[in-house]
């Protein structure tokens, strides 16, 4: 692959900002979800649920923006010598994460609708219910919400492992092109 400049082989500023914002929000929402779930009913628990839901809807919005942005700003290609199987795995994990980043908040939203506690986004916007109120729906979407969150965690582990492998073992610029202020060293 030809030596690229930071400008032509890195992700753009918007893509990087959205990537790291979603990363931060996911790792705020995930432990919060586990923590609040184990609390006894209290005003604190209620507030933490509201916070968790607001973060989730923010992730949903940012991921929709990220995909819209990606339509018009194609990501930089993988190095030309990337084996087909690895190319397939990288894209599979990326698209799997996009799918989960939609599925997790949507399942959470459906769970809220089913339980009769509509989602309030940062206390400002009340979202409409997307499924009917019932115990069956609640149980179904609760289960899905949890399963998707753990699938996501697995995908993230693979993704981070691959990024670190590229950086430390292969010594290419795959990591640098997504991390702000890291310089590209691809040859
Ligand atoms: C919540 C955690 C994370 C999520 C949801 C996530 C998601 C994604 C997605 C969907 C892409 C594909 C971007 C595109 O081409 O449209 C991507 C790319 C990338 N991510 Fe992450 N990521 C996460 C955490 C991390 C972490 C912790 C690292 C670094 C250790 C990392 C490093 C990268 C790199 C280097 C790329 C670019 C890969 C390439 O150039 O092909 N990500 N990430």
Short mmCIF file of C-alpha atoms and ligand atoms in Angstrom, two decimals:
data_model
loop_
_atom_site.label_atom_id
_atom_site.label_comp_id
_atom_site.label_asym_id
_atom_site.label_seq_id
_atom_site.Cartn_x
_atom_site.Cartn_y
_atom_site.Cartn_z
CA UNK A 1 0.00 0.00 0.00
CA UNK A 2 1.27 3.46 -0.82
CA UNK A 3 2.45 5.64 2.02
CA UNK A 4 -0.56 7.80 2.93
CA UNK A 5 -0.76 11.08 4.72
CA UNK A 6 -2.87 11.46 7.83
CA UNK A 7 -5.39 13.29 5.69
CA UNK A 8 -5.87 10.57 3.08
CA UNK A 9 -5.60 7.35 5.08
CA UNK A 10 -7.10 8.22 8.47
CA UNK A 11 -10.73 8.40 9.40
CA UNK A 12 -12.01 11.98 9.33
CA UNK A 13 -12.56 14.13 12.39
CA UNK A 14 -16.32 13.54 12.45
CA UNK A 15 -15.98 9.74 12.15
CA UNK A 16 -13.36 9.68 14.95
CA UNK A 17 -15.41 11.93 17.22
CA UNK A 18 -18.52 9.78 16.76
CA UNK A 19 -16.53 6.56 17.23
CA UNK A 20 -15.02 7.67 20.56
CA UNK A 21 -18.21 9.33 21.80
CA UNK A 22 -20.14 6.09 21.25
CA UNK A 23 -17.31 4.15 22.91
CA UNK A 24 -17.51 6.41 26.01
CA UNK A 25 -21.29 6.31 26.16
CA UNK A 26 -21.42 2.54 25.75
CA UNK A 27 -19.01 2.07 28.64
CA UNK A 28 -21.09 4.48 30.74
CA UNK A 29 -24.39 2.74 29.95
CA UNK A 30 -23.19 -0.85 30.32
CA UNK A 31 -21.89 -0.80 33.95
CA UNK A 32 -24.69 1.58 34.90
CA UNK A 33 -27.23 -0.94 33.58
CA UNK A 34 -25.73 -3.71 35.71
CA UNK A 35 -25.42 -1.50 38.80
CA UNK A 36 -28.93 -0.02 38.72
CA UNK A 37 -30.50 -3.40 38.03
CA UNK A 38 -29.26 -4.65 41.40
CA UNK A 39 -30.53 -1.66 43.41
CA UNK A 40 -33.60 -1.81 45.63
CA UNK A 41 -36.53 0.37 44.49
CA UNK A 42 -35.67 3.97 45.47
CA UNK A 43 -35.62 7.49 43.96
CA UNK A 44 -31.91 6.90 43.14
CA UNK A 45 -32.77 3.76 41.17
CA UNK A 46 -35.46 5.68 39.28
CA UNK A 47 -33.01 8.48 38.40
CA UNK A 48 -30.33 6.02 37.27
CA UNK A 49 -32.84 4.24 35.01
CA UNK A 50 -33.72 7.60 33.45
CA UNK A 51 -30.01 8.35 32.94
CA UNK A 52 -29.36 4.91 31.41
CA UNK A 53 -32.27 5.36 29.00
CA UNK A 54 -31.13 8.86 27.99
CA UNK A 55 -27.60 7.59 27.29
CA UNK A 56 -29.06 4.71 25.27
CA UNK A 57 -31.18 6.99 23.10
CA UNK A 58 -28.16 9.27 22.63
CA UNK A 59 -26.15 6.27 21.40
CA UNK A 60 -28.98 5.39 18.99
CA UNK A 61 -28.99 8.94 17.62
CA UNK A 62 -25.19 9.12 17.28
CA UNK A 63 -25.00 5.75 15.54
CA UNK A 64 -27.70 6.81 13.07
CA UNK A 65 -25.67 9.99 12.44
CA UNK A 66 -22.48 7.94 12.08
CA UNK A 67 -24.05 5.70 9.44
CA UNK A 68 -25.51 8.67 7.58
CA UNK A 69 -22.09 10.36 7.63
CA UNK A 70 -20.43 7.14 6.47
CA UNK A 71 -22.68 7.03 3.37
CA UNK A 72 -21.03 10.19 2.08
CA UNK A 73 -17.59 9.77 3.66
CA UNK A 74 -16.32 6.29 2.89
CA UNK A 75 -13.95 4.81 5.48
CA UNK A 76 -10.32 4.43 4.40
CA UNK A 77 -9.68 1.04 2.75
CA UNK A 78 -7.89 -1.74 4.59
CA UNK A 79 -4.25 -2.26 3.57
CA UNK A 80 -4.11 -3.93 0.14
CA UNK A 81 -2.36 -7.03 1.52
CA UNK A 82 -5.15 -7.81 4.04
CA UNK A 83 -6.16 -11.49 3.51
CA UNK A 84 -9.79 -11.96 2.32
CA UNK A 85 -10.82 -13.84 5.47
CA UNK A 86 -9.50 -11.06 7.70
CA UNK A 87 -11.23 -8.45 5.53
CA UNK A 88 -14.47 -10.38 5.88
CA UNK A 89 -14.01 -10.72 9.68
CA UNK A 90 -13.21 -7.01 10.11
CA UNK A 91 -16.30 -5.95 8.17
CA UNK A 92 -18.43 -8.58 9.92
CA UNK A 93 -17.41 -7.30 13.35
CA UNK A 94 -17.97 -3.66 12.34
CA UNK A 95 -21.44 -4.36 10.94
CA UNK A 96 -22.22 -6.61 13.89
CA UNK A 97 -21.41 -3.72 16.23
CA UNK A 98 -23.54 -1.30 14.21
CA UNK A 99 -26.41 -3.79 14.35
CA UNK A 100 -26.05 -4.19 18.14
CA UNK A 101 -25.76 -0.43 18.65
CA UNK A 102 -29.24 -0.17 17.12
CA UNK A 103 -30.66 -3.34 18.60
CA UNK A 104 -29.64 -2.68 22.22
CA UNK A 105 -31.31 0.74 22.63
CA UNK A 106 -34.32 -0.32 20.54
CA UNK A 107 -34.87 -3.38 22.74
CA UNK A 108 -34.49 -1.13 25.81
CA UNK A 109 -37.01 1.33 24.39
CA UNK A 110 -39.44 -1.54 23.65
CA UNK A 111 -38.92 -2.86 27.20
CA UNK A 112 -39.75 0.58 28.63
CA UNK A 113 -42.84 0.83 26.45
CA UNK A 114 -43.98 -2.63 27.54
CA UNK A 115 -43.52 -1.76 31.21
CA UNK A 116 -45.55 1.44 31.00
CA UNK A 117 -42.59 3.74 31.82
CA UNK A 118 -42.06 5.65 28.56
CA UNK A 119 -38.54 6.80 27.68
CA UNK A 120 -37.81 10.42 28.53
CA UNK A 121 -34.73 11.71 26.74
CA UNK A 122 -32.79 13.85 29.22
CA UNK A 123 -36.14 14.81 30.73
CA UNK A 124 -36.93 16.89 27.64
CA UNK A 125 -38.51 14.66 25.01
CA UNK A 126 -40.90 11.81 25.80
CA UNK A 127 -40.58 9.10 23.17
CA UNK A 128 -43.69 7.32 21.88
CA UNK A 129 -44.25 3.71 22.87
CA UNK A 130 -43.12 1.23 20.21
CA UNK A 131 -44.77 -1.93 21.55
CA UNK A 132 -47.91 -2.64 23.54
CA UNK A 133 -47.85 -2.70 27.33
CA UNK A 134 -47.69 -6.31 28.53
CA UNK A 135 -45.65 -8.61 30.76
CA UNK A 136 -44.81 -10.92 27.79
CA UNK A 137 -43.40 -8.03 25.76
CA UNK A 138 -41.50 -6.78 28.77
CA UNK A 139 -39.88 -10.19 29.40
CA UNK A 140 -39.08 -10.67 25.72
CA UNK A 141 -37.36 -7.30 25.23
CA UNK A 142 -35.61 -7.48 28.59
CA UNK A 143 -34.06 -10.78 27.53
CA UNK A 144 -33.10 -9.42 24.11
CA UNK A 145 -31.65 -6.23 25.63
CA UNK A 146 -29.35 -8.29 27.85
CA UNK A 147 -28.36 -10.80 25.17
CA UNK A 148 -27.54 -8.01 22.68
CA UNK A 149 -25.47 -6.16 25.31
CA UNK A 150 -23.33 -9.26 25.94
CA UNK A 151 -23.00 -10.00 22.19
CA UNK A 152 -21.79 -6.42 21.85
CA UNK A 153 -19.27 -6.91 24.60
CA UNK A 154 -17.91 -10.00 22.80
CA UNK A 155 -17.66 -8.09 19.51
CA UNK A 156 -15.86 -5.23 21.24
CA UNK A 157 -13.31 -7.64 22.73
CA UNK A 158 -12.58 -9.08 19.26
CA UNK A 159 -12.46 -5.57 17.78
CA UNK A 160 -10.08 -4.18 20.40
CA UNK A 161 -7.91 -7.31 20.21
CA UNK A 162 -7.64 -6.89 16.43
CA UNK A 163 -6.82 -3.17 16.74
CA UNK A 164 -4.08 -3.87 19.30
CA UNK A 165 -2.73 -6.76 17.22
CA UNK A 166 -2.42 -4.44 14.23
CA UNK A 167 -0.65 -1.84 16.31
CA UNK A 168 1.77 -3.89 18.38
CA UNK A 169 2.43 -7.00 16.28
CA UNK A 170 1.84 -5.99 12.70
CA UNK A 171 3.05 -2.46 13.40
CA UNK A 172 0.72 -0.86 10.85
CA UNK A 173 -1.46 2.24 11.14
CA UNK A 174 -4.90 0.69 11.52
CA UNK A 175 -5.13 1.88 15.13
CA UNK A 176 -3.55 5.26 14.43
CA UNK A 177 -6.07 6.10 11.74
CA UNK A 178 -8.91 5.94 14.26
CA UNK A 179 -7.16 7.51 17.26
CA UNK A 180 -6.96 11.31 17.34
CA UNK A 181 -3.41 12.70 17.44
CA UNK A 182 -1.69 9.39 16.60
CA UNK A 183 0.50 9.64 13.52
CA UNK A 184 0.16 7.28 10.58
CA UNK A 185 3.15 4.99 10.09
CA UNK A 186 1.82 2.71 7.31
CA UNK A 187 4.28 1.85 4.56
C1 LIG B 1 -17.83 0.72 22.43
C2 LIG B 1 -16.68 0.37 21.88
C3 LIG B 1 -16.43 0.42 20.42
C4 LIG B 1 -17.29 0.39 19.36
C5 LIG B 1 -18.79 0.28 19.43
C6 LIG B 1 -16.53 0.48 18.14
C7 LIG B 1 -17.08 0.46 16.88
C8 LIG B 1 -16.38 0.59 15.70
C9 LIG B 1 -16.93 0.54 14.38
C10 LIG B 1 -18.41 0.30 14.05
C11 LIG B 1 -15.93 0.74 13.49
C12 LIG B 1 -16.05 0.77 11.98
C13 LIG B 1 -16.03 2.18 11.52
C14 LIG B 1 -16.46 2.24 10.07
O1 LIG B 1 -15.65 1.94 9.22
O2 LIG B 1 -17.61 2.60 9.85
C15 LIG B 1 -14.72 0.92 14.24
C16 LIG B 1 -13.48 1.15 13.72
C17 LIG B 1 -12.33 1.15 14.45
N1 LIG B 1 -12.21 1.03 15.83
FE1 LIG B 1 -13.68 0.78 17.14
N2 LIG B 1 -15.21 0.56 18.46
C18 LIG B 1 -15.10 0.53 19.84
C19 LIG B 1 -13.95 0.58 20.58
C20 LIG B 1 -12.69 0.66 20.04
C21 LIG B 1 -11.48 0.64 20.80
C22 LIG B 1 -11.38 0.57 22.33
C23 LIG B 1 -10.46 0.71 19.90
C24 LIG B 1 -8.99 0.72 20.14
C25 LIG B 1 -8.35 0.03 21.04
C26 LIG B 1 -11.03 0.80 18.59
C27 LIG B 1 -10.33 0.90 17.42
C28 LIG B 1 -10.88 1.03 16.16
C29 LIG B 1 -10.11 1.15 14.96
C30 LIG B 1 -8.59 1.18 14.88
C31 LIG B 1 -11.01 1.23 13.89
C32 LIG B 1 -10.69 1.38 12.42
C33 LIG B 1 -10.52 0.03 11.80
C34 LIG B 1 -10.13 0.19 10.36
O3 LIG B 1 -9.42 1.13 10.05
O4 LIG B 1 -10.58 -0.63 9.55
N3 LIG B 1 -12.40 0.75 18.70
N4 LIG B 1 -15.01 0.80 15.59
#
